[in-house]
Short mmCIF file of C-alpha atoms and ligand atoms in Angstrom, two decimals:
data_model
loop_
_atom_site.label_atom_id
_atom_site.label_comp_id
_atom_site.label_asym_id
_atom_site.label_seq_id
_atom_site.Cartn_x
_atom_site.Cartn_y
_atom_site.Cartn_z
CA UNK W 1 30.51 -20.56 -30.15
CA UNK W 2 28.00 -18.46 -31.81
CA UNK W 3 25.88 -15.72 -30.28
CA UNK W 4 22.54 -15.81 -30.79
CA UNK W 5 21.65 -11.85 -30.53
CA UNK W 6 24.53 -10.04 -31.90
CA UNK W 7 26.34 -12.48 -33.77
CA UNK W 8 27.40 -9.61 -36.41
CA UNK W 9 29.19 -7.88 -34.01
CA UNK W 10 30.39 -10.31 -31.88
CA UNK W 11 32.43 -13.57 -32.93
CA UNK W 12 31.73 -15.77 -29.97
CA UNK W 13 29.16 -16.29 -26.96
CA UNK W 14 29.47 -14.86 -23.61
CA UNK W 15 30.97 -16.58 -20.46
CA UNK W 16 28.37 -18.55 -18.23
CA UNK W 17 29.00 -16.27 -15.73
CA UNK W 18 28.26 -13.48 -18.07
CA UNK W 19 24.94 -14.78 -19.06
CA UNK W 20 24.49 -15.64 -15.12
CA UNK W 21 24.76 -12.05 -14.21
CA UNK W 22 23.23 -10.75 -17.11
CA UNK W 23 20.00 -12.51 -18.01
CA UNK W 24 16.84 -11.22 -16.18
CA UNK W 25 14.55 -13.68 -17.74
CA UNK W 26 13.99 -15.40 -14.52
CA UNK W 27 11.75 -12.33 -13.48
CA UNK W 28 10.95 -10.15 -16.27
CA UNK W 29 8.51 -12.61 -17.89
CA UNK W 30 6.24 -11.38 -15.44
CA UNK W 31 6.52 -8.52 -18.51
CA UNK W 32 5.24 -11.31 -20.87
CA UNK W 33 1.73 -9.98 -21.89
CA UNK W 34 2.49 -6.30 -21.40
CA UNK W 35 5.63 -6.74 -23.91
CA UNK W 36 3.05 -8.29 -26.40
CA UNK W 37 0.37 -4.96 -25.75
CA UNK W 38 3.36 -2.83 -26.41
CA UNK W 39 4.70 -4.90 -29.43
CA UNK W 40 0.93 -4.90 -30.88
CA UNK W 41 0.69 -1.10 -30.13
CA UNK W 42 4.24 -0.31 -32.07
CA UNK W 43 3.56 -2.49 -34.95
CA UNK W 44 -0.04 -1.42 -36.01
CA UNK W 45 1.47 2.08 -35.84
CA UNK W 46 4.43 1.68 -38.11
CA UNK W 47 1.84 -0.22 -40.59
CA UNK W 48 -0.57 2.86 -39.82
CA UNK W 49 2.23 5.36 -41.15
CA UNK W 50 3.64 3.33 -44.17
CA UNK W 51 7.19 1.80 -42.19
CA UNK W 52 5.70 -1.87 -42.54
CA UNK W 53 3.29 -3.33 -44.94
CA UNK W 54 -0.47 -3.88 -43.28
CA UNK W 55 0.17 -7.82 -44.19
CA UNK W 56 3.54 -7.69 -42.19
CA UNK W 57 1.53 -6.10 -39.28
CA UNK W 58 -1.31 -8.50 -39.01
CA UNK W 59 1.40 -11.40 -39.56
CA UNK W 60 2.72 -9.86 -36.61
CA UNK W 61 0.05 -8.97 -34.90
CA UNK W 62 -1.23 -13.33 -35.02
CA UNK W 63 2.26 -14.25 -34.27
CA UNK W 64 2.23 -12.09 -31.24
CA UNK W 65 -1.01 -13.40 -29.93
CA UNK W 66 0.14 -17.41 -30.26
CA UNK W 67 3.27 -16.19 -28.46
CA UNK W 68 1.30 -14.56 -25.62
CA UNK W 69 -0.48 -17.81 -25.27
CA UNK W 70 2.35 -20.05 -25.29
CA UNK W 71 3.36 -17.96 -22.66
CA UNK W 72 0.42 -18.16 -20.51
CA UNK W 73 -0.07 -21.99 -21.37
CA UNK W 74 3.34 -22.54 -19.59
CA UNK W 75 4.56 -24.52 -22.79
CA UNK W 76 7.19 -21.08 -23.84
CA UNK W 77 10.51 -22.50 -23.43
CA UNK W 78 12.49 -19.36 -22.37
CA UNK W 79 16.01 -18.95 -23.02
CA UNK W 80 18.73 -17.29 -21.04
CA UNK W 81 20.89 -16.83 -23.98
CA UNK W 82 18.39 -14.42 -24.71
CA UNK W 83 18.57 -12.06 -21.95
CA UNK W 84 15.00 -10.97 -21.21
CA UNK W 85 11.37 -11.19 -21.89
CA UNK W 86 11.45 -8.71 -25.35
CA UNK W 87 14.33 -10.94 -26.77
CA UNK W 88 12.52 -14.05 -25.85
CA UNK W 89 9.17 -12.55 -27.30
CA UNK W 90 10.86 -11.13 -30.34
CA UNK W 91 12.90 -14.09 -31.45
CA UNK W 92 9.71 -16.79 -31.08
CA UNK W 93 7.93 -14.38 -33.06
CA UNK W 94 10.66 -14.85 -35.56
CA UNK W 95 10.66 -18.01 -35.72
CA UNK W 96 6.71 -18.33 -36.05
CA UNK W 97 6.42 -15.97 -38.80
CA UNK W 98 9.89 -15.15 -40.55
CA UNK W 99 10.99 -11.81 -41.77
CA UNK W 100 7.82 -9.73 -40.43
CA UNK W 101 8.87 -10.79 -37.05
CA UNK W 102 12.34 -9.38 -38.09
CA UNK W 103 10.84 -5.78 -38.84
CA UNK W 104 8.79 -5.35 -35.87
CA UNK W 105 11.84 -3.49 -33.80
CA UNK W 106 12.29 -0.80 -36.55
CA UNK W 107 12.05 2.48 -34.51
CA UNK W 108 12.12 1.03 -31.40
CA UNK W 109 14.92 -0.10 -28.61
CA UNK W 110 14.49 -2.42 -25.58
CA UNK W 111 15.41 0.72 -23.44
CA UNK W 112 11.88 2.58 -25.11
CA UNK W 113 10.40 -0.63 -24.40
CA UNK W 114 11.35 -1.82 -21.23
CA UNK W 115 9.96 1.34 -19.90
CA UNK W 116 7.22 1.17 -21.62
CA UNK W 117 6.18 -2.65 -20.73
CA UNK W 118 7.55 -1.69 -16.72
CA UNK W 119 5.29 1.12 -16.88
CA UNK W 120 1.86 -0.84 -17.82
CA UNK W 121 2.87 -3.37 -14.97
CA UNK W 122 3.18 -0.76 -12.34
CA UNK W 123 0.01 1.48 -13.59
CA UNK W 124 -1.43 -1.66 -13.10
CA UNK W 125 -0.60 -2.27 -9.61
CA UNK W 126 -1.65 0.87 -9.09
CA UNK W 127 -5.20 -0.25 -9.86
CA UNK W 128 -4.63 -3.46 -7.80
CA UNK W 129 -3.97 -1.26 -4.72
CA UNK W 130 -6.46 1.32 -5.21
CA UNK W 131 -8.91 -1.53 -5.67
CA UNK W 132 -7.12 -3.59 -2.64
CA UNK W 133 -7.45 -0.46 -0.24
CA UNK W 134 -11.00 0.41 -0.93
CA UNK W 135 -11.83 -3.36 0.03
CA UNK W 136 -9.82 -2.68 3.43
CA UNK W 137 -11.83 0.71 4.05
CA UNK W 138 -15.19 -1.09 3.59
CA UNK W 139 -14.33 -4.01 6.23
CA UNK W 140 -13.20 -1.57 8.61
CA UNK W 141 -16.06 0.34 8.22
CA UNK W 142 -18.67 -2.38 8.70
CA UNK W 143 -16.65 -2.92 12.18
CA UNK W 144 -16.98 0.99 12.44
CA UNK W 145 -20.71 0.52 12.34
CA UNK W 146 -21.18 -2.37 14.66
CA UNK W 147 -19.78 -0.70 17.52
CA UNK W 148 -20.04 3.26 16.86
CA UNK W 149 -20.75 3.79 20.48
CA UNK W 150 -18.40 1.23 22.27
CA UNK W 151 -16.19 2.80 24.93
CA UNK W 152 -12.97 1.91 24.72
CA UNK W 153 -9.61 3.51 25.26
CA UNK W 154 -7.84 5.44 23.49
CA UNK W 155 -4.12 5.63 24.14
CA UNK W 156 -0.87 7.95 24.04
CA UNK W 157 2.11 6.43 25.01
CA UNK W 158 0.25 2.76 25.09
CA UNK W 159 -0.72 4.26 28.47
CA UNK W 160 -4.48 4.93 29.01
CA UNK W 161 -5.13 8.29 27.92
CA UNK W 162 -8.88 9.14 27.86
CA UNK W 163 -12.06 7.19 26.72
CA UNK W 164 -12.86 6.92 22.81
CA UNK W 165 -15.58 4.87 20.70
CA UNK W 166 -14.41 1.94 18.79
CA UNK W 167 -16.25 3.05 15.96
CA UNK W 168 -13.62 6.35 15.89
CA UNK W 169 -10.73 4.11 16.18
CA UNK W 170 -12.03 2.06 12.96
CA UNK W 171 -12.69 5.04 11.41
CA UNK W 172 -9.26 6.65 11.83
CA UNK W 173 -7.22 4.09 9.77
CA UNK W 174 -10.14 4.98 6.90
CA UNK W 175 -9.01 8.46 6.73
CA UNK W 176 -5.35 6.98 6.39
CA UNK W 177 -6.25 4.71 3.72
CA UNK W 178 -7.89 7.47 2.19
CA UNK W 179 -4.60 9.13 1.68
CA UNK W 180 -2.92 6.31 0.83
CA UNK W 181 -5.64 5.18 -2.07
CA UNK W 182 -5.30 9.52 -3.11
CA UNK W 183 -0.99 8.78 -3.37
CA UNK W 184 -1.91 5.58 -5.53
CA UNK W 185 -4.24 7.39 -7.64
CA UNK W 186 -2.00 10.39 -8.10
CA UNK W 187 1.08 8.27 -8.62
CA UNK W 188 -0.85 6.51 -11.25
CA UNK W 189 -1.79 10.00 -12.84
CA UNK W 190 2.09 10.98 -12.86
CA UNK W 191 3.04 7.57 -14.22
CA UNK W 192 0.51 7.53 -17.46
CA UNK W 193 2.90 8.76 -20.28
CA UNK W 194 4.44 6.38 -23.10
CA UNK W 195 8.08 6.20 -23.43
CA UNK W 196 7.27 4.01 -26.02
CA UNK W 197 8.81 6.01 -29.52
CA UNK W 198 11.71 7.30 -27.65
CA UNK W 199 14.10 4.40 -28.75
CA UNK W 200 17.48 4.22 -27.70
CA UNK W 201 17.87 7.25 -26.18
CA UNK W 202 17.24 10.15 -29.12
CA UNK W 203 14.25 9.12 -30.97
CA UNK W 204 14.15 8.26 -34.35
CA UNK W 205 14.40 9.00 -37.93
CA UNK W 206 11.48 6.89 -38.78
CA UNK W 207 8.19 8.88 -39.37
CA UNK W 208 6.37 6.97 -35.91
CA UNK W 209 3.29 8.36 -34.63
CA UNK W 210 4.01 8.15 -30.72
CA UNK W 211 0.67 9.89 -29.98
CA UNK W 212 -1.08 6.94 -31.54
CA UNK W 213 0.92 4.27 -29.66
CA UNK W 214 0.85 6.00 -26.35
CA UNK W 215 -2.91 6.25 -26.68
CA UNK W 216 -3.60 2.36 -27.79
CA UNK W 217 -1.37 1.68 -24.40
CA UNK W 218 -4.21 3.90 -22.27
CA UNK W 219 -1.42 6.40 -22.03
CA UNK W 220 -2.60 10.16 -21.66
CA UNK W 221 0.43 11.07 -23.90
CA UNK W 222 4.05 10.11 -24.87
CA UNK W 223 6.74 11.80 -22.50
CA UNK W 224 8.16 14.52 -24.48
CA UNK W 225 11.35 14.20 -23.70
CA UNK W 226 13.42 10.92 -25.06
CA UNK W 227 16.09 10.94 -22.68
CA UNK W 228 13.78 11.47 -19.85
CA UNK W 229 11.49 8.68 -21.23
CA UNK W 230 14.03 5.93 -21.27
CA UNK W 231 16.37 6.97 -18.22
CA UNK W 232 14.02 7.15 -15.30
CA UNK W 233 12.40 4.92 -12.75
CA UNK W 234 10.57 7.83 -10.84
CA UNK W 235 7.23 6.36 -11.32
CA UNK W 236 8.22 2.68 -9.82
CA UNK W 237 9.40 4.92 -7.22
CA UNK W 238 6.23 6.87 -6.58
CA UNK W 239 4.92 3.72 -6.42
CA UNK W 240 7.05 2.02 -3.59
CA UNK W 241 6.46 5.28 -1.74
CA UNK W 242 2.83 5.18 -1.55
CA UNK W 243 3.15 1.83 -1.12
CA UNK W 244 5.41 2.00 1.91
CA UNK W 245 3.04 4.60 3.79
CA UNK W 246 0.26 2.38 3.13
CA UNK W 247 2.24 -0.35 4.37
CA UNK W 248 3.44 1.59 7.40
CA UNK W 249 -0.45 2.05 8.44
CA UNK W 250 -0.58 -1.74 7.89
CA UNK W 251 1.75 -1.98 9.75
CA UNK W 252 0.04 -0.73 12.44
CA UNK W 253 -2.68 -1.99 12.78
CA UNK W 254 -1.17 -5.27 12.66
CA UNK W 255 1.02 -4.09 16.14
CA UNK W 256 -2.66 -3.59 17.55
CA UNK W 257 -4.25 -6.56 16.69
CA UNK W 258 -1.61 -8.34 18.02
CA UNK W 259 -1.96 -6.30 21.36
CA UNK W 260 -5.64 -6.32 21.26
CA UNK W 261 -6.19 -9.75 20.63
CA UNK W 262 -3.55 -10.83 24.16
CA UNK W 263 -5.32 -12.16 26.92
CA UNK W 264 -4.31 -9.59 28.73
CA UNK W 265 -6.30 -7.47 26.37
CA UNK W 266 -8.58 -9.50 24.92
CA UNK W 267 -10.13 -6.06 23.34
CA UNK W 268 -10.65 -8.29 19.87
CA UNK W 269 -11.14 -11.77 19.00
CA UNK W 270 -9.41 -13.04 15.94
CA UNK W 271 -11.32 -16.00 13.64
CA UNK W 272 -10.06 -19.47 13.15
CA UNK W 273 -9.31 -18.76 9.60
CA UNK W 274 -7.11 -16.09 10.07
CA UNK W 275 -4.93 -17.52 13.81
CA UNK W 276 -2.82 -20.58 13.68
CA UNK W 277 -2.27 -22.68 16.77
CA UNK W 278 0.84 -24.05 18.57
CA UNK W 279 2.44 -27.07 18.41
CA UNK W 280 3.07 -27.61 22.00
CA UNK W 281 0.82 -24.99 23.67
CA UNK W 282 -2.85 -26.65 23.29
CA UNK W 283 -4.54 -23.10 24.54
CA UNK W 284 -2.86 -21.05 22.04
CA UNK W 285 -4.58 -19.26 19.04
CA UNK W 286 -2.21 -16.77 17.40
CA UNK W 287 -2.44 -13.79 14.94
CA UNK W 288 -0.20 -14.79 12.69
CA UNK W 289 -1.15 -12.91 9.86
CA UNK W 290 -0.91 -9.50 11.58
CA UNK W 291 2.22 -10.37 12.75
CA UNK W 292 3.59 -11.28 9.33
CA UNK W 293 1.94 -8.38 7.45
CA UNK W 294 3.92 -6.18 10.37
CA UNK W 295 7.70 -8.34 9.42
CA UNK W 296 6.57 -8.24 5.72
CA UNK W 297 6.06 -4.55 4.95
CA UNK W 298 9.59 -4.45 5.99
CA UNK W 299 10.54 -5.37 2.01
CA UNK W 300 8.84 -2.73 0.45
CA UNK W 301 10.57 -0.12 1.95
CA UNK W 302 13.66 -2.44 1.60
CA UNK W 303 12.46 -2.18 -2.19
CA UNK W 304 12.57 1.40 -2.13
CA UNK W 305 15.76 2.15 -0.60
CA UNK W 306 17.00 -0.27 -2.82
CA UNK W 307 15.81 1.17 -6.34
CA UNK W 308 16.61 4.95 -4.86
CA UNK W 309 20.49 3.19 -4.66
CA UNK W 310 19.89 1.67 -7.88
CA UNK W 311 18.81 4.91 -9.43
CA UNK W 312 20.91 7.78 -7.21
CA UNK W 313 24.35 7.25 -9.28
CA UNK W 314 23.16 6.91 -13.49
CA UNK W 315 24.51 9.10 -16.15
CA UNK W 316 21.57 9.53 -18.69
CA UNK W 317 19.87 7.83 -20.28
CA UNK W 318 19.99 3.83 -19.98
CA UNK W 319 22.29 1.74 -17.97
CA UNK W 320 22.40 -1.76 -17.42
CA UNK W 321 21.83 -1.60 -13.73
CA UNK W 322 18.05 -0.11 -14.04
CA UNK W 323 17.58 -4.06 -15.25
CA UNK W 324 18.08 -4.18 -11.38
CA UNK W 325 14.76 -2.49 -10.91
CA UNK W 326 11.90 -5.23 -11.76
CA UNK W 327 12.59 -7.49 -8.74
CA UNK W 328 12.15 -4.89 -5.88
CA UNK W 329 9.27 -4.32 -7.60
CA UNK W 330 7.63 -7.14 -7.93
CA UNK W 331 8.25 -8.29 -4.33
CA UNK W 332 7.31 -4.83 -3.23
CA UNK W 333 3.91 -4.89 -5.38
CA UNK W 334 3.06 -8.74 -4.24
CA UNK W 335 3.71 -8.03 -0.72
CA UNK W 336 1.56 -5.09 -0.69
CA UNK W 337 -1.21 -6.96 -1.99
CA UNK W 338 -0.96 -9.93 -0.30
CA UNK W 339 -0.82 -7.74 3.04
CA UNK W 340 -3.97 -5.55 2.15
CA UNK W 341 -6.03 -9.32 1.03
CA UNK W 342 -4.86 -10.33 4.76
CA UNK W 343 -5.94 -7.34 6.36
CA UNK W 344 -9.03 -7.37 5.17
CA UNK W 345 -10.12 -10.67 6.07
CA UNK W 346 -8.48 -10.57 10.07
CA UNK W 347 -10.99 -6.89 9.79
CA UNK W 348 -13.68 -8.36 8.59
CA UNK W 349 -13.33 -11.59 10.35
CA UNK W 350 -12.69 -10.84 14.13
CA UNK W 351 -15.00 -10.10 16.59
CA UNK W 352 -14.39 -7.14 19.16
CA UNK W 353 -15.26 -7.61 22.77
CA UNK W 354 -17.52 -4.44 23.70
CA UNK W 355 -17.43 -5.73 27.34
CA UNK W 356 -13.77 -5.90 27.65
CA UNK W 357 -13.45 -2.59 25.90
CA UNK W 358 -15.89 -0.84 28.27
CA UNK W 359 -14.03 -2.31 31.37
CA UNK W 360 -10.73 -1.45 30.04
CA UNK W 361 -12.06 2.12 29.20
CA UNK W 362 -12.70 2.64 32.80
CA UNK W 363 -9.32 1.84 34.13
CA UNK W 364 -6.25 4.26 34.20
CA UNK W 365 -8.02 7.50 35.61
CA UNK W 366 -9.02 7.86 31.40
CA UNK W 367 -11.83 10.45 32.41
CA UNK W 368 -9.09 12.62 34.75
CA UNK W 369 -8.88 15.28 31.75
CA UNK W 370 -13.41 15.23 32.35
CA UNK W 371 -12.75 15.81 36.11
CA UNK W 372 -10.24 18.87 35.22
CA UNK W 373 -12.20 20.03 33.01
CA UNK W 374 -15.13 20.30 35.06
CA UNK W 375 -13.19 22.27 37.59
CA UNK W 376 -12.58 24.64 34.82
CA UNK W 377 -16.08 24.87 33.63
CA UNK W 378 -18.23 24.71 37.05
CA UNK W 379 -15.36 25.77 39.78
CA UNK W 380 -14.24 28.55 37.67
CA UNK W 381 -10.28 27.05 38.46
CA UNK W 382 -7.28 28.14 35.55
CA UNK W 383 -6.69 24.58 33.31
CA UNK W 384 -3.37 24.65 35.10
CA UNK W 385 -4.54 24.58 38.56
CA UNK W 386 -7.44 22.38 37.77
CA UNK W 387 -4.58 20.09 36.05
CA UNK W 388 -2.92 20.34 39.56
CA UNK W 389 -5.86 19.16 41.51
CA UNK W 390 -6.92 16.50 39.19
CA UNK W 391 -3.20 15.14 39.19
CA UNK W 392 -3.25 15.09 43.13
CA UNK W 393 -6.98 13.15 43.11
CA UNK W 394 -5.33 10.68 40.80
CA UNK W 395 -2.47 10.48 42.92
CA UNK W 396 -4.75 9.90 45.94
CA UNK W 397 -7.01 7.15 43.85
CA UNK W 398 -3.57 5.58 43.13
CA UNK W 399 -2.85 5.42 46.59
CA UNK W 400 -5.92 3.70 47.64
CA UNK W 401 -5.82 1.03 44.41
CA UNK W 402 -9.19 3.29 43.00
CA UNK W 403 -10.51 4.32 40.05
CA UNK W 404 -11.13 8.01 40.34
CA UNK W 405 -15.21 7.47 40.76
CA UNK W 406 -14.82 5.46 43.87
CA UNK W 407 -13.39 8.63 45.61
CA UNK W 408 -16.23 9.70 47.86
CA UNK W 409 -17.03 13.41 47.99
CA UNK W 410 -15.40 14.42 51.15
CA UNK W 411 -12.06 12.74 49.79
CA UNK W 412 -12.67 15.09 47.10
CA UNK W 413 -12.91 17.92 49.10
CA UNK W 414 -10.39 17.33 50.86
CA UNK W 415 -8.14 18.42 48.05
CA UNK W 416 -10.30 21.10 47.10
CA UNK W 417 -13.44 22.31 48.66
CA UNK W 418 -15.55 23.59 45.64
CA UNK W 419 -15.99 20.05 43.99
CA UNK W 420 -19.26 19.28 44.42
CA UNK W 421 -21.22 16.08 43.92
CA UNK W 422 -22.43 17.08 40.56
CA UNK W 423 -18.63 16.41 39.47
CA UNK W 424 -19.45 12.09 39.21
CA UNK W 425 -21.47 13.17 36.33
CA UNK W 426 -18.81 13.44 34.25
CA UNK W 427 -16.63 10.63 35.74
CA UNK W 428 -18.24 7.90 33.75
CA UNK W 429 -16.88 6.76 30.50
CA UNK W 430 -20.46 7.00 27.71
CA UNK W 431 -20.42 11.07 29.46
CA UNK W 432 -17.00 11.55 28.47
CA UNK W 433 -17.10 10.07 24.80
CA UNK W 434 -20.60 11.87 24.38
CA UNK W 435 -19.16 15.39 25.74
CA UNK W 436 -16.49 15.17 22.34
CA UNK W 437 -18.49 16.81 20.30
CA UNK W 438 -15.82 19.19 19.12
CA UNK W 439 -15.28 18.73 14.85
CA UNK W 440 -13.41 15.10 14.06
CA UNK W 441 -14.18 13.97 18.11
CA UNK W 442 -14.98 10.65 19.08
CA UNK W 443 -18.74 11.81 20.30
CA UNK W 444 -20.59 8.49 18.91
CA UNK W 445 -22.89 10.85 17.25
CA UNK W 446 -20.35 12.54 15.34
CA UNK W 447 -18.87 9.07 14.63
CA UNK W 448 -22.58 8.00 13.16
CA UNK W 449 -22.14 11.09 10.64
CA UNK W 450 -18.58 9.77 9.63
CA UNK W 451 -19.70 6.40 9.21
CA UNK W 452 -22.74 8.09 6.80
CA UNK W 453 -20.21 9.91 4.65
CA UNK W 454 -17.60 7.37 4.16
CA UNK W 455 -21.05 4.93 3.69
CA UNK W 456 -21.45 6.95 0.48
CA UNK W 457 -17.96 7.58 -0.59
CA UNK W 458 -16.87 4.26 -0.85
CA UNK W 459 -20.10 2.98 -2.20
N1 LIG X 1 16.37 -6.37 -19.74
C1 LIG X 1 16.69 -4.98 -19.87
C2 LIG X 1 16.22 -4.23 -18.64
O1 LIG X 1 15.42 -4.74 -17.94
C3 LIG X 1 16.03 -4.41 -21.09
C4 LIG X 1 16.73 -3.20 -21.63
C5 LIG X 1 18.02 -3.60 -22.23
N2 LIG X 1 18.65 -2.48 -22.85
C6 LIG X 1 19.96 -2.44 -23.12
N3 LIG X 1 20.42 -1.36 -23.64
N4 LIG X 1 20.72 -3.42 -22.78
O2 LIG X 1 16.65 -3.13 -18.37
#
């Protein structure tokens, strides 16, 4: 049999198996239209410095562009015996236009160009999370602006800790998005040089102009280094690790909407559009979604550890196995987005419960750490002993199945004799939340001035 690549070299074809194992066609046309950018990009540049003829460029340059749309018309027939998107793309063009096609890989080497192509698709996805993320922050800043003042509680432990404002809870997974949309963007930034030029693995003896290529490509300049440009995968791998801290604070928020949204919370309400019901339990309306973002996010950072194994073993420059990186990828990249889309409809769908939060807020001693305070501040006790005597009113409360304002003075004072009636002030949960006024507290009036600044940031 022949072999339809290198049939100088080689006599015959390669074994089914081999062409199992080795094609990556089934994935990498996802490639398909950045291949064609980068193919345009390298062949108006050889034309540019004399390599081709301008004819042979625009020939290729047409032929290129009724590929692409082949391509996207789903009427391509793709080949295995052809290994991978750039062979695919390459020998079509061939066939559509002849011997210009066959000059369009002077200078060039799938390894420069694989990178290159991999590269645009993962600066994109950059853009699709940045963009993806900002969505997210506005949602859960609209619910940040609803309820600004609700009480709620605020938890260490899962175990009622003291009294926040929904409106700072909301606004605490916009400061992590923040840093997540700042790794995207700064990925993205670390990402933007062209491999393209490099070739193989030593550049070439053809007079290219990789400054021109790697700035039709939106690049901010070639890498500068040919070995480096076709041998690493560090930039898919900033991405998966931005992605998987933005998906661990997904992640997260899914494992409270799935708490909040319990009868036993009932803190949130979930819509219709984003529960599912059960087949046997008529009553049931579960949050599906937030528990599949919280199972899902478990492949990207299955994608990461993955391409860091892929990666951790290669001899420079190119090796077959970095073929091995597109996959974990892709899932990694579709997941993410997919996840973030989710998120931000459950966010901007579901209603909280401020009634449920308040009542909750006022169960579990929260305001014990107001009552010890207040000892500090108006009994002139140490924190530590005022800790002491707070702990043994809560342990007294406990004993009588209280909260700690349904103590009545004297059973105050019978633990300790300054505490004076003035201390219920500060017992209920709106004092508590307003008394936060420290920098980045939950005081709803500090929240208001958070919402304002992130109003105008993400605007
Ligand atoms: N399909 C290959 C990949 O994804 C393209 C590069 C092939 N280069 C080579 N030297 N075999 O890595």
């Amino acid at each position: 049999s022949s072999n339809a690549m290198w049939g100088g070299r080689f006599a015959g074809g390669p074994d089914q198996i081999m062409e199992a194992i080795n094609a990556s066609i089934g994935f990498d046309q996802r490639l398909a239209a950045q291949d064609v950018a980068g193919s345009r990009a390298h062949a108006a540049m050889l034309a540019a410095q004399g390599i081709i003829t301008d004819k042979d460029a625009e020939a290729i340059r047409e032929g290129l562009l009724t590929v692409l749309s082949e391509i996207e018309g789903g009427t391509f027939k793709f080949s295995a015996a052809l290994e991978d998107i750039h062979m695919n793309v390459e020998a079509r063009l061939i066939e559509l236009i002849g011997d210009a096609g066959r000059r369009l890989h002077t200078g060039r080497s799938r390894n420069d160009q694989v990178a290159t192509d991999f590269r645009l698709w993962v600066r994109d996805q950059c853009d699709a999370a940045i963009a993806g993320i900002a969505a997210l922050q506005k949602a859960l800043l609209g619910q940040a602006e609803q309820g600004a003042d609700w009480v709620m509680p605020g938890f260490t432990h899962l175990q009622t800790a003291q009294p926040v404002t929904w409106g700072h809870h909301m606004l605490a997974y916009v400061e992590m998005l923040s840093r997540d949309l700042s790794r995207f963007k700064d990925a993205r930034k670390r990402m933007n040089e062209s491999p393209l030029g490099a070739a193989a693995l030593a550049g070439t003896s053809f007079p290219i102009d990789r400054d021109a290529t790697a700035e039709a490509l939106g690049f901010d300049r070639p890498c500068a280094n040919s070995l480096d440009a076709v041998s690493d995968r560090d930039f898919a791998l900033d991405f998966l690790s931005a992605a998987s801290i933005c998906a661990m604070h997904l992640s997260r928020l899914s494992e409270e909407l799935v708490i909040w949204s319990s009868a036993q919370f009932r803190f949130v309400a979930m819509s219709d559009r984003f529960s599912t019901g059960s087949s046997i339990m008529p009553q049931k309306k579960n949050p599906d979604a937030a528990e599949l973002i919280r199972a899902k996010i478990g492949r990207i950072f299955g994608a990461q550890s993955a391409l860091l194994m892929v990666m951790k073993g290669l001899p420079l420059a190119y090796s077959k196995d970095m073929q091995e990186d597109k996959e974990q990828v892709f899932d990694a990249a579709d997941t993410l987005m997919l996840s973030l889309a989710a998120m931000t409809g459950m966010i901007g769908d579901m209603a909280a419960n401020p009634d449920a939060l308040r009542a909750a807020a006022g169960h579990g001693f929260s305001t014990a750490t107001d009552l010890a305070d207040w000892l500090v501040r108006e009994a002139g006790l140490p924190f530590r002993d005022a800790h002491h005597v707070t702990g043994t009113l809560v342990a007294k409360a406990e004993a009588k199945a209280c909260d700690l304002p349904d103590l009545s003075l004297a059973e105050m004072q019978e633990v300790h004799g300054d505490i004076t009636e003035a201390v219920f002030d500060v017992l209920g949960v709106d004092n508590s939340v307003a008394s936060r006024t420290s920098f980045g507290g939950t005081a709803p009036d500090n929240v208001r001035t958070q919402i304002a600044s992130w109003k105008e940031r993400l605007a």
